[in-house]
Amino acid sequence: MAAEVDNALKLRVEGMDCGACAIKIENGLKRLPGVTEIKVNYGLEALSLVLDEDRTSRSSVEDRIRSLGYTPHLMPDEGADAEKNSTGDRGVSDRAWWQTRKGQLVIGAGVLLGLAFIIATVVPAIAEWVYLAAALFGILPILRRAIAGVRHGTPFSIETLMSIAAIGAVALGESAEAAIVVFLFAVGEILENVAAGRARAGIESLMKLVPRVARCERDGAVTEVPADELGIDDIVVVRPGDRVPSDGEVIDGKSELDEAPVTGESVPVLKEAGSAIYAGSINANGVLRVRITRTAADNTIARIIHLVEDAQGSKAPTARFIDRFSAYYTPAAMAVSAFIMVVPPMFFGAEWSIWIYRGLATLLIACPCALVISTPAAIASGLAAGARRGLLVKGGAALEILGKVRTVAFDKTGTLTVGQPRVTDIIALEGDEAELLAKAAAVEGGSSHPLGEAIVEEAAQRGLELPRIFGGAMAIPGKAVTARLRDGFVFVGSPRYAAEQGDLTPELSSRLETLEAEGKTAVIVLSGKRPIGVIALRDEPRADAASGLARLNALGVRTVMLTGDNRRTAGAIARELGLEAKAELLPDAKLAEIAKLHEHGGIAMVGDGINDAPALAASSIGIAMGSGTDVALATADAALLKNRVMGVAELVGLSRATLGNIWQNIALALGLKAVFLITTLTGVTTLWMAILADTGATVLVTVNALRLLRFRGEDAHQGASGDRLNKNGAVDAHVPSQELHQTGRGT
């Protein structure tokens, strides 16, 4: 007896860009013998399954996928290039939309539709035939997919619905309407495909964080080797300005690393012997010798990539509303029509011709054109209204989910805050503030450190004349920067460095503790070894952060901060803005917090960094700040192009308005059909009235959907309890002080 051999098969399925596609493919494949453990990830166009080729061949699997209207491509082997394994084989997905089958269908249907319109103007007599050709050209591929769905387990898909609508319109002589409906459906599908392709491509930019080569110590010399060839316990040298090639541990040297892309930490972190460092971090100053603790396939960046992919795959597929509804509506309408045609003549002696006529009228009334357009028309208007306000939403499913969220989680750095430290306090122990700031700015003049740059920027904004330095400034890694001025050496350094030079007074220590409790980073300016002042800096909240959060709370939405920054800074910002805070979270910890919050209902995540990408993908809806990284924007379902926290509340308001409009459209469509169904059964409705009922419903639904174009954010001003919000976004009875955010200065 032949041995049974199970093989894992991984395919990239071109054209699979929504949850409905995934369900259709899964239903089609699970009917094949020997096909088990089917896993479909439409976000990545990825399909994996276990195949017993003694029962079903790989070609049979691919043929089944093609019959459903998609194109399968074999993915690379596990042993293929590491970068391809991380992001998949992009060759297929990189094709322009017009090179795909769906794109060619859109172009062909559009050309024929335009040609028919021209002919209708010039030679009206043959216009109907050209419209018919355009309708048939567009509907035949959709009809083939509908028939394949019926054969393979998905009988009432959106393709079935579209086929019935178009064929019904053609049969009634409405070929122009059929051609337009088919064309718009094809355009919607290609837009979904393009958006999904951009999201997949965004994951690739994660790989750019890790350098392709590393300076590795081998055989007593430092040589450049490919980063993906590094092994555990290899020793690498990371120079100032270099990115860390993989996760490791510092064994020699001292420097500060910018970990913001990975952890969200707002200021560089001092690293010395024994410190753990992450792949993709940027070395600010000082040379480090690092022992590699994780290979390229398992470092922090690689793990983030896999977290994003897994989160996208585990997100429950959201079938389009009309597809779900048609599973019941379409067969029910057919059954009712058949009942009307057959039962009265067969069982009650009624005249066959009369009841067949009434049955046909019922079929016309049940034509799903108005239902087909009810949801996409509202979604299209909602998306357009949002785009006008700088609210980018990637598709109708995302817009629908936004209105149902119960919690919004925010990253801190670059999301609730500006993303750059600012000078908040200047405490002169000798002289005045201007003199102190000028000396510090002179010393930091050539610094690339964010704190130094902030000090220099503050001095420039105040128009201060900086004292001359003699020679160049010199950095003491992790401690201070020093330069010689006319009256001697001046140091700008950390409190720890100042304490090493001499004891700090109790009064100064107390003031430092107060500043640190407010989440500020304090630097001490020393003349020689003598403290002459303190400059405090902090990444300040965005001007509209407090009002934006207040508006969300008034809408009945809970707000929470999830950040990789330290607890002290996160706590201070959270207290100031009035929301919960969970700090010091690495990407996998953020993902765990998202899962906990998910237990209490839908959750939206708002972020801007690479470290936010897994959380953005795992949440019910991911929202990226417009200034965020490419990966955050690509992974997210929505983006705030104007970088306003208030935009989150506007998104929720827009979604709720759109959802309300959708239900109104459904009520209009079904309500009219119900009325005409009654008149049909009583013999009042004729065939042309039945057509008018469907056309009238379509017009009403379209006009109602267009009302969303007037959305100006007013719905976001309405609190959950009906309280009206003031211009600052807070309920009138609880207006927060805005002075701090207007000045950008702490107390």
XYZ file of C-alpha atoms in Angstrom:
747
model
C 0.000 0.000 0.000
C 1.395 3.409 -0.905
C 2.582 5.464 1.991
C 0.486 8.524 2.718
C 2.607 11.649 2.571
C 1.311 14.981 3.836
C 2.979 18.086 2.394
C 2.698 21.682 3.485
C 1.749 23.901 0.556
C 2.127 27.681 0.654
C 0.625 29.830 -2.065
C 0.281 33.519 -2.771
C -3.220 34.120 -4.108
C -3.356 37.130 -6.408
C -6.617 39.075 -6.168
C -7.565 37.884 -2.659
C -8.095 41.212 -0.899
C -11.010 40.872 1.530
C -12.602 38.566 4.075
C -15.255 37.437 1.589
C -12.494 36.291 -0.780
C -10.862 34.318 2.027
C -14.127 32.592 2.973
C -14.849 31.702 -0.652
C -11.405 30.155 -1.151
C -11.559 28.258 2.136
C -15.004 26.870 1.330
C -13.825 25.815 -2.118
C -10.679 24.052 -0.897
C -12.082 22.220 2.105
C -14.258 20.151 -0.232
C -11.175 18.660 -1.888
C -10.103 15.268 -0.436
C -6.764 15.285 1.353
C -6.753 19.066 1.952
C -6.552 19.973 5.641
C -5.358 22.742 7.989
C -6.333 25.530 5.608
C -5.097 28.947 6.763
C -5.999 31.998 4.699
C -4.501 35.466 5.290
C -6.106 37.840 2.805
C -4.082 40.775 4.154
C -0.922 39.123 2.817
C -2.587 37.254 -0.084
C -1.198 34.158 1.636
C -2.632 30.638 1.760
C -1.189 27.623 3.547
C -2.589 24.103 3.777
C -1.559 20.509 4.342
C -1.980 18.448 1.173
C -2.061 14.678 0.718
C -0.995 14.446 -2.923
C -2.042 10.806 -3.108
C -5.629 12.048 -2.960
C -5.455 15.511 -4.551
C -2.644 16.954 -6.643
C -1.227 20.436 -6.241
C -2.427 21.310 -9.740
C -5.985 20.438 -8.670
C -5.714 22.862 -5.761
C -4.465 25.593 -8.082
C -7.207 24.858 -10.619
C -9.858 25.165 -7.899
C -8.467 28.574 -6.880
C -8.415 29.745 -10.513
C -12.010 28.623 -11.009
C -13.007 30.930 -8.146
C -11.465 33.909 -9.971
C -8.020 34.133 -8.332
C -4.482 33.382 -9.470
C -2.263 31.146 -7.296
C 1.538 31.443 -7.208
C 3.920 29.149 -5.357
C 5.715 30.891 -2.481
C 9.490 30.481 -1.918
C 10.814 27.508 0.013
C 11.654 27.866 3.677
C 15.293 27.839 2.772
C 14.992 30.777 0.415
C 16.450 34.166 0.965
C 15.727 35.440 4.473
C 14.378 38.740 3.331
C 11.927 37.067 0.969
C 10.823 34.753 3.718
C 10.144 37.763 5.931
C 8.077 39.642 3.438
C 7.052 37.050 0.896
C 7.593 36.878 -2.835
C 6.682 40.375 -3.961
C 7.152 39.863 -7.682
C 3.507 39.105 -8.309
C 2.112 41.765 -6.005
C 4.338 44.448 -7.499
C 2.389 44.341 -10.772
C 0.514 47.534 -11.619
C -3.256 47.367 -11.191
C -3.864 47.628 -14.933
C -1.807 44.474 -15.486
C -4.106 42.343 -13.320
C -7.196 40.516 -14.533
C -9.472 42.749 -12.475
C -7.743 45.847 -13.818
C -8.159 44.718 -17.417
C -11.830 44.044 -16.739
C -12.270 47.600 -15.422
C -10.511 49.111 -18.445
C -12.460 47.025 -20.961
C -15.837 47.671 -19.317
C -15.070 51.385 -19.025
C -14.079 51.698 -22.685
C -17.228 49.920 -23.855
C -19.379 52.010 -21.515
C -17.884 55.229 -22.833
C -18.286 54.028 -26.416
C -21.935 53.172 -25.793
C -22.581 56.638 -24.388
C -21.072 58.263 -27.480
C -23.042 56.025 -29.841
C -26.252 56.681 -27.886
C -25.760 60.365 -28.619
C -24.880 59.954 -32.306
C -26.840 56.823 -33.338
C -29.490 56.134 -30.664
C -30.944 53.196 -32.588
C -27.996 50.866 -31.908
C -27.005 52.233 -28.479
C -28.840 49.443 -26.668
C -26.704 46.798 -28.420
C -23.455 48.476 -27.382
C -24.685 48.813 -23.807
C -25.583 45.127 -23.952
C -22.060 44.272 -25.145
C -20.560 46.333 -22.305
C -22.817 44.637 -19.762
C -22.018 41.147 -21.055
C -18.286 41.886 -21.148
C -18.382 42.893 -17.500
C -20.854 40.337 -16.175
C -19.449 37.161 -17.769
C -16.298 36.969 -15.564
C -18.424 37.778 -12.497
C -20.991 35.175 -13.531
C -18.274 32.535 -13.936
C -17.065 33.287 -10.395
C -20.644 33.128 -9.096
C -21.184 29.726 -10.731
C -17.865 28.466 -9.313
C -18.934 29.701 -5.885
C -22.235 27.844 -6.184
C -20.409 24.650 -7.170
C -17.825 24.922 -4.418
C -19.742 25.901 -1.318
C -20.511 29.653 -1.512
C -23.800 29.873 -3.418
C -24.926 33.355 -2.381
C -21.777 35.442 -2.703
C -21.665 39.057 -3.799
C -20.900 37.773 -7.317
C -24.208 35.882 -7.244
C -25.989 39.040 -6.174
C -24.324 41.111 -8.896
C -25.060 38.499 -11.542
C -28.754 38.435 -10.658
C -28.943 42.238 -10.679
C -27.174 42.632 -14.019
C -28.922 39.781 -15.810
C -32.267 41.011 -14.495
C -31.560 44.491 -15.792
C -30.567 43.121 -19.217
C -33.695 40.965 -19.390
C -35.791 44.058 -18.712
C -34.025 45.979 -21.455
C -32.003 48.070 -19.009
C -28.611 47.185 -20.479
C -27.188 50.624 -19.741
C -28.013 50.250 -16.063
C -26.507 46.759 -16.036
C -23.296 48.008 -17.675
C -22.906 50.854 -15.170
C -23.561 48.653 -12.127
C -21.052 46.046 -13.318
C -18.428 48.709 -14.078
C -18.765 50.341 -10.639
C -18.555 46.949 -8.961
C -15.347 46.173 -10.874
C -13.869 49.571 -9.925
C -14.610 48.904 -6.249
C -12.879 45.533 -6.458
C -9.729 46.936 -8.064
C -9.537 49.729 -5.469
C -9.678 47.102 -2.723
C -6.908 45.177 -4.483
C -4.663 48.242 -4.819
C -5.135 49.214 -1.153
C -4.341 45.683 0.007
C -1.204 45.640 -2.156
C 0.049 48.889 -0.643
C -0.477 47.528 2.860
C 1.521 44.404 2.028
C 4.344 46.447 0.524
C 4.537 48.558 3.676
C 5.824 45.601 5.678
C 8.904 45.531 3.440
C 10.086 48.896 4.760
C 10.649 47.266 8.142
C 13.610 45.468 6.631
C 15.281 48.803 5.887
C 15.806 49.348 9.599
C 18.409 46.606 9.728
C 21.701 47.246 7.885
C 22.643 44.753 5.204
C 26.237 44.533 6.459
C 27.809 44.427 9.907
C 31.374 45.057 11.106
C 32.245 41.728 12.685
C 35.391 40.784 14.609
C 36.779 37.582 13.081
C 40.304 36.151 13.241
C 41.578 39.193 15.081
C 40.363 41.682 12.461
C 37.171 43.676 11.828
C 35.582 42.769 8.512
C 32.259 43.546 6.882
C 29.892 40.574 6.621
C 26.229 40.278 5.587
C 24.040 40.978 8.617
C 21.936 37.874 7.990
C 25.061 35.709 8.386
C 25.697 36.826 11.969
C 25.539 34.022 14.502
C 24.920 34.007 18.228
C 28.019 35.131 20.202
C 29.572 36.900 17.193
C 31.191 40.206 18.180
C 30.298 43.278 16.106
C 31.530 46.859 16.239
C 28.871 49.575 16.088
C 30.245 53.019 15.264
C 28.533 56.390 15.866
C 25.741 56.789 13.308
C 25.500 53.044 12.622
C 22.351 51.015 13.059
C 22.595 47.958 15.276
C 22.582 44.895 12.952
C 20.870 42.488 15.379
C 19.835 42.136 19.014
C 22.811 41.890 21.331
C 24.576 42.801 24.569
C 27.193 45.529 24.964
C 30.513 44.056 26.122
C 32.666 47.151 25.758
C 32.134 50.897 25.289
C 29.558 53.450 26.310
C 27.158 55.383 24.103
C 23.578 56.557 23.718
C 21.225 54.790 21.328
C 18.098 56.136 19.678
C 15.587 53.330 20.269
C 12.515 55.305 19.217
C 11.858 53.186 16.086
C 11.701 50.024 18.210
C 10.603 50.897 21.758
C 9.065 54.367 21.408
C 11.520 55.837 23.930
C 11.454 59.592 23.271
C 15.113 60.349 24.124
C 18.313 58.371 23.455
C 19.149 55.733 26.080
C 22.583 55.279 27.620
C 24.081 51.859 26.899
C 27.173 50.443 28.575
C 28.694 47.040 29.317
C 25.909 44.570 30.112
C 23.124 46.603 28.443
C 20.784 44.910 25.973
C 20.349 46.621 22.610
C 17.843 46.070 19.800
C 18.233 45.627 16.074
C 17.492 48.837 14.173
C 18.538 51.187 17.005
C 20.855 54.047 15.977
C 24.139 54.662 17.775
C 24.411 58.355 18.640
C 27.994 58.605 19.932
C 30.797 56.349 21.104
C 31.975 53.025 19.696
C 30.339 49.864 21.049
C 31.448 46.260 20.917
C 28.366 44.062 20.950
C 27.870 40.326 21.417
C 25.050 39.079 19.192
C 22.281 37.316 21.129
C 19.745 36.776 18.337
C 20.170 35.936 14.669
C 18.719 38.066 11.885
C 15.718 35.748 11.553
C 14.881 36.138 15.250
C 15.837 39.707 16.124
C 13.442 42.406 17.285
C 12.677 43.731 13.797
C 12.073 40.229 12.392
C 9.761 39.485 15.312
C 7.843 42.718 14.691
C 7.390 41.696 11.042
C 5.999 38.319 12.072
C 3.773 39.947 14.712
C 2.289 42.217 12.037
C 1.697 39.313 9.674
C 0.218 37.075 12.374
C -2.007 39.863 13.704
C -3.347 40.545 10.225
C -4.023 36.854 9.738
C -5.779 36.407 13.079
C -8.096 39.387 12.604
C -11.600 37.999 12.038
C -12.580 38.327 8.348
C -15.246 41.009 7.965
C -17.553 40.045 5.128
C -19.167 42.931 3.297
C -22.632 43.636 4.659
C -24.416 43.074 1.399
C -22.720 39.704 0.973
C -23.912 38.539 4.390
C -27.423 39.820 3.806
C -27.687 38.330 0.316
C -27.092 34.846 1.735
C -30.633 35.109 3.084
C -32.258 37.739 0.887
C -31.555 36.313 -2.570
C -32.778 32.744 -1.985
C -35.743 34.048 -0.006
C -36.762 36.361 -2.867
C -36.523 33.499 -5.360
C -38.537 31.220 -3.121
C -41.268 33.822 -2.618
C -41.500 34.468 -6.372
C -41.761 30.761 -7.108
C -44.407 30.398 -4.403
C -46.485 33.215 -5.924
C -46.239 31.709 -9.421
C -47.130 28.114 -8.477
C -49.241 27.849 -5.310
C -52.400 29.865 -6.209
C -52.936 28.170 -9.615
C -51.975 24.686 -8.412
C -53.879 24.575 -5.139
C -56.611 27.198 -5.465
C -57.538 27.015 -9.132
C -56.342 30.538 -9.926
C -55.387 31.507 -13.460
C -51.760 30.611 -14.277
C -51.074 33.621 -16.513
C -52.162 36.106 -13.825
C -50.040 34.586 -11.059
C -46.993 34.025 -13.274
C -47.232 37.715 -14.144
C -47.449 38.622 -10.456
C -44.550 36.312 -9.691
C -42.440 38.028 -12.332
C -43.379 41.413 -10.887
C -42.310 40.148 -7.473
C -38.954 39.136 -8.928
C -38.549 42.623 -10.380
C -39.466 44.215 -7.067
C -36.955 41.928 -5.355
C -34.203 43.012 -7.787
C -31.326 43.797 -5.428
C -30.014 46.888 -7.273
C -30.983 49.291 -4.486
C -29.599 46.946 -1.867
C -26.379 46.487 -3.837
C -25.803 50.221 -3.941
C -27.116 51.069 -0.454
C -23.934 50.205 1.430
C -21.224 51.186 -1.104
C -22.942 54.505 -1.849
C -22.932 55.461 1.831
C -19.376 54.185 2.273
C -18.138 56.099 -0.769
C -19.713 59.325 0.473
C -18.330 58.766 3.966
C -14.826 58.124 2.635
C -14.989 61.238 0.465
C -16.216 63.392 3.373
C -13.407 62.069 5.537
C -10.769 62.724 2.885
C -11.849 66.357 2.711
C -11.072 66.659 6.429
C -7.746 64.855 6.221
C -9.202 61.588 7.552
C -7.939 58.753 5.356
C -9.841 55.478 5.798
C -8.728 52.397 3.875
C -12.037 50.909 2.844
C -15.609 50.433 3.923
C -14.980 47.702 6.488
C -12.640 49.999 8.421
C -15.120 52.871 8.290
C -17.870 50.587 9.595
C -15.767 49.261 12.504
C -14.692 52.737 13.673
C -18.153 53.614 14.922
C -18.346 50.461 17.046
C -15.113 50.826 19.044
C -15.440 51.093 22.810
C -11.789 51.851 23.606
C -9.114 53.924 21.869
C -5.489 53.155 22.792
C -2.860 55.802 22.006
C 0.879 55.587 21.640
C 2.603 58.523 23.361
C 5.642 59.698 21.408
C 4.619 61.350 18.140
C 0.931 60.581 18.701
C -0.288 62.300 21.860
C 2.930 64.312 21.923
C 4.758 66.258 19.228
C 7.563 63.714 19.091
C 10.405 66.149 19.794
C 11.646 67.411 23.175
C 11.082 71.095 23.963
C 12.568 73.330 26.647
C 9.981 73.698 29.409
C 11.895 75.214 32.359
C 15.047 77.320 32.751
C 16.307 77.678 36.324
C 19.273 80.041 36.677
C 21.326 79.532 39.830
C 23.716 82.295 38.734
C 22.933 85.193 36.402
C 19.681 85.222 34.415
C 17.804 82.718 32.242
C 18.953 84.241 28.941
C 22.630 84.047 29.902
C 22.253 80.437 31.072
C 20.428 79.361 27.921
C 22.949 81.139 25.676
C 25.896 79.342 27.306
C 24.178 75.949 27.041
C 23.244 76.564 23.385
C 26.826 77.555 22.565
C 28.140 74.292 24.028
C 25.459 72.237 22.247
C 25.844 74.128 18.951
C 27.186 71.187 16.948
C 25.268 68.455 18.755
C 22.970 65.995 16.972
C 21.441 64.876 20.275
C 17.683 65.687 20.423
C 18.060 67.459 23.781
C 20.958 69.546 22.502
C 19.079 70.446 19.357
C 16.076 71.516 21.457
C 18.272 73.823 23.581
C 19.808 75.401 20.472
C 16.349 75.832 18.901
C 14.992 77.523 22.038
C 17.900 79.983 22.066
C 17.327 80.748 18.382
C 13.615 81.358 18.951
C 14.495 83.854 21.694
C 16.982 85.577 19.426
C 19.885 85.150 21.865
C 23.441 85.972 20.895
C 25.606 82.972 21.740
C 29.037 83.379 23.362
C 32.060 82.323 21.354
C 33.629 78.941 22.069
C 37.368 78.378 21.850
C 38.180 75.123 20.075
C 35.491 72.529 19.500
C 32.921 70.994 21.789
C 33.707 67.540 23.144
C 31.229 64.821 24.122
C 31.560 62.664 27.213
C 29.380 59.735 26.073
C 26.274 59.319 28.174
C 27.236 62.111 30.535
C 27.877 65.586 29.141
C 29.067 67.914 26.398
C 31.748 70.487 27.186
C 33.367 73.481 25.502
C 35.626 76.315 26.609
C 34.042 79.763 26.713
C 35.726 83.062 27.520
C 35.318 82.552 31.273
C 36.292 78.862 31.312
C 34.924 75.410 30.548
C 31.152 74.968 30.593
C 29.536 71.534 30.810
C 25.970 70.582 29.876
C 25.300 67.185 31.390
C 23.071 64.808 33.261
C 22.314 65.184 36.970
C 24.357 62.045 37.573
C 27.393 63.636 35.934
C 26.915 66.827 37.965
C 26.729 64.772 41.167
C 30.025 63.104 40.243
C 31.682 66.525 40.072
C 30.472 67.583 43.520
C 27.559 67.206 45.888
C 24.314 68.833 44.786
C 22.577 71.054 47.318
C 19.381 69.702 48.912
C 17.430 72.537 47.303
C 18.737 71.678 43.824
C 18.139 67.950 44.357
C 14.561 68.713 45.413
C 13.929 70.808 42.297
C 15.349 68.032 40.112
C 13.018 65.505 41.725
C 10.053 67.800 41.076
C 10.990 68.170 37.406
C 11.464 64.431 36.997
C 8.091 63.761 38.645
C 6.557 65.928 35.923
C 8.090 63.645 33.294
C 10.787 66.124 32.290
C 14.417 65.448 31.472
C 16.727 67.811 33.366
C 20.222 68.806 32.245
C 22.558 70.749 34.518
C 24.833 73.504 33.244
C 28.155 73.652 35.089
C 30.905 76.237 35.038
C 33.868 74.023 35.799
C 32.465 71.822 38.557
C 29.987 74.408 39.865
C 26.273 74.124 38.890
C 25.023 77.437 37.470
C 21.576 76.368 36.323
C 19.132 73.714 35.195
C 17.318 73.351 31.876
C 14.324 70.976 31.748
C 12.932 69.485 28.556
C 9.997 67.306 27.652
C 8.218 65.953 24.637
C 5.096 68.090 25.059
C 1.498 67.047 24.286
C 0.004 68.123 20.981
C -2.007 71.307 21.204
C -5.312 69.480 20.708
C -4.493 66.320 22.691
C -6.536 67.204 25.795
C -9.547 68.429 23.806
C -9.403 65.447 21.453
C -9.407 63.006 24.359
C -12.222 64.902 26.077
C -14.312 64.652 22.947
C -13.758 60.905 22.728
C -14.745 60.497 26.367
C -17.891 62.511 25.720
C -18.699 60.114 22.885
C -18.620 57.296 25.421
C -15.225 55.974 24.293
C -12.607 54.935 26.863
C -9.047 56.230 26.269
C -5.756 54.651 27.356
C -2.062 55.274 26.612
C 0.218 52.359 25.614
C 3.845 53.440 25.323
C 7.374 52.112 25.357
C 8.545 55.229 27.212
C 9.469 55.156 30.905
C 6.768 55.108 33.588
C 7.666 58.514 35.029
C 7.300 60.380 31.726
C 4.226 58.404 30.658
C 2.521 58.956 34.009
C 3.116 62.699 33.935
C 1.704 63.066 30.402
C -1.265 60.818 31.236
C -2.139 62.803 34.362
C -1.977 66.029 32.406
C -4.234 64.723 29.629
C -6.575 62.746 31.867
C -6.251 59.169 30.609
C -4.937 55.815 31.771
C -1.303 54.910 31.065
C 0.596 51.647 30.615
C 4.317 52.253 30.077
C 7.598 50.505 29.217
C 5.868 48.220 26.701
C 7.865 46.510 23.974
C 5.924 45.606 20.789
C 4.893 42.149 22.033
C 3.735 43.622 25.365
C 1.649 46.228 23.507
C 0.072 43.383 21.577
C -0.828 41.625 24.819
C -2.441 44.797 26.197
C -4.462 45.167 22.993
C -5.732 41.600 23.466
C -6.823 42.388 27.044
C -8.650 45.541 25.989
C -10.273 43.623 23.135
C -12.159 41.549 25.704
C -14.249 44.617 26.570
C -15.347 45.381 23.008
C -13.946 46.876 19.834
C -10.629 48.709 20.212
C -8.841 51.240 18.025
C -5.072 51.761 18.282
C -3.526 55.121 17.348
C 0.216 55.247 16.708
C 2.990 56.504 14.477
C 6.024 54.275 15.044
C 7.280 50.951 13.770
C 6.913 49.612 17.289
C 3.171 50.345 16.992
C 2.715 48.271 13.819
C 1.780 44.947 15.499
C -0.711 46.689 17.808
C -2.190 48.602 14.861
C -2.685 45.338 12.992
C -4.074 43.403 15.977
C -6.633 45.996 17.060
C -10.146 46.143 15.636
C -9.036 49.242 13.774
C -5.560 50.749 13.463
C -5.173 54.536 13.101
C -1.833 56.100 12.138
C -0.720 59.707 12.490
C 0.041 61.188 9.077
C 3.602 62.016 10.134
C 4.236 58.427 11.208
C 6.467 55.810 9.655
C 5.609 54.125 6.360
C 4.984 50.850 8.160
C 2.544 52.411 10.637
C 0.655 54.092 7.788
C 0.630 50.918 5.708
C -0.436 48.649 8.579
C -3.139 50.987 9.857
C -6.710 50.979 8.560
C -6.986 54.772 8.823
C -4.627 57.751 8.985
C -4.887 61.294 10.359
C -3.179 63.302 7.641
C -3.335 66.540 9.674
C -1.734 64.911 12.761
C -4.606 66.032 14.986
C -5.714 63.945 17.966
C -9.135 65.513 17.436
C -9.241 63.599 14.169
C -9.830 60.345 16.067
C -13.113 61.671 17.461
C -14.022 62.955 14.013
C -13.381 59.480 12.584
C -15.703 57.948 15.172
C -18.365 60.556 14.429
C -18.027 60.037 10.681
C -18.299 56.276 11.078
C -21.408 56.530 13.229
C -23.005 58.892 10.713
C -22.145 56.472 7.894
C -23.537 53.484 9.772
C -26.759 55.402 10.392
C -26.951 56.266 6.714
C -26.453 52.626 5.711
C -29.333 51.476 7.901
C -31.518 54.272 6.511
C -30.688 53.104 2.983
C -31.529 49.512 3.819
C -34.812 50.608 5.381
C -35.668 52.665 2.284
C -34.845 49.829 -0.102
C -36.631 47.113 1.832
C -39.523 49.377 2.862
C -40.388 50.254 -0.727
C -40.115 46.626 -1.736
C -42.443 45.591 1.080
C -45.045 48.156 0.017
C -44.909 47.096 -3.637
C -44.953 43.425 -2.686
C -48.336 43.976 -1.043
C -49.673 45.912 -4.033
C -48.388 43.196 -6.368
C -50.210 40.445 -4.516
C -53.425 42.466 -4.705
C -52.995 42.913 -8.466
C -52.372 46.681 -8.359
C -48.692 46.673 -9.427
C -47.802 46.198 -13.078
C -44.378 45.219 -14.427
C -43.431 48.802 -15.219
C -44.441 49.825 -11.675
C -42.213 47.074 -10.316
C -39.312 48.468 -12.326
C -40.144 51.951 -11.071
C -40.126 50.664 -7.482
C -36.588 49.372 -7.832
C -35.396 52.456 -9.722
C -37.050 54.773 -7.217
C -35.441 52.940 -4.324
C -32.056 53.237 -6.029
C -32.499 56.989 -6.513
C -33.601 57.541 -2.909
C -30.725 55.468 -1.558
C -28.199 57.382 -3.667
C -29.545 60.810 -2.696
C -29.584 59.829 0.972
C -25.989 58.623 0.765
C -24.880 61.905 -0.816
C -25.986 63.726 2.337
C -22.845 62.374 4.007
C -20.765 64.654 1.795
C -21.955 67.522 3.992
C -20.331 65.954 7.077
C -18.231 68.618 8.805
C -17.442 66.878 12.071
C -20.551 68.078 13.901
C -21.479 64.511 14.852
C -18.191 64.249 16.724
C -19.277 67.223 18.857
C -22.178 65.289 20.308
C -21.442 63.497 23.577
C -22.755 60.051 24.411
C -25.212 61.528 26.889
C -26.303 64.290 24.531
C -24.048 66.933 26.096
C -22.935 69.535 23.639
C -19.159 69.992 23.474
C -17.562 73.417 23.389
C -15.062 74.563 20.751
C -12.196 73.046 22.716
C -13.793 69.618 22.592
C -14.801 69.338 26.264
C -18.245 69.149 27.822
C -19.186 72.675 28.884
C -19.408 71.700 32.548
C -15.834 70.401 32.549
C -13.775 72.782 30.434
C -10.073 71.978 30.905
C -7.505 74.728 31.127
C -5.838 75.232 27.753
C -3.082 77.646 28.739
C -0.449 74.948 29.096
C -1.076 73.535 25.630
C -1.275 76.928 24.001
C 2.114 77.957 25.325
C 3.763 74.538 25.053
C 5.399 75.111 28.461
C 5.124 73.122 31.649
C 4.800 74.550 35.105
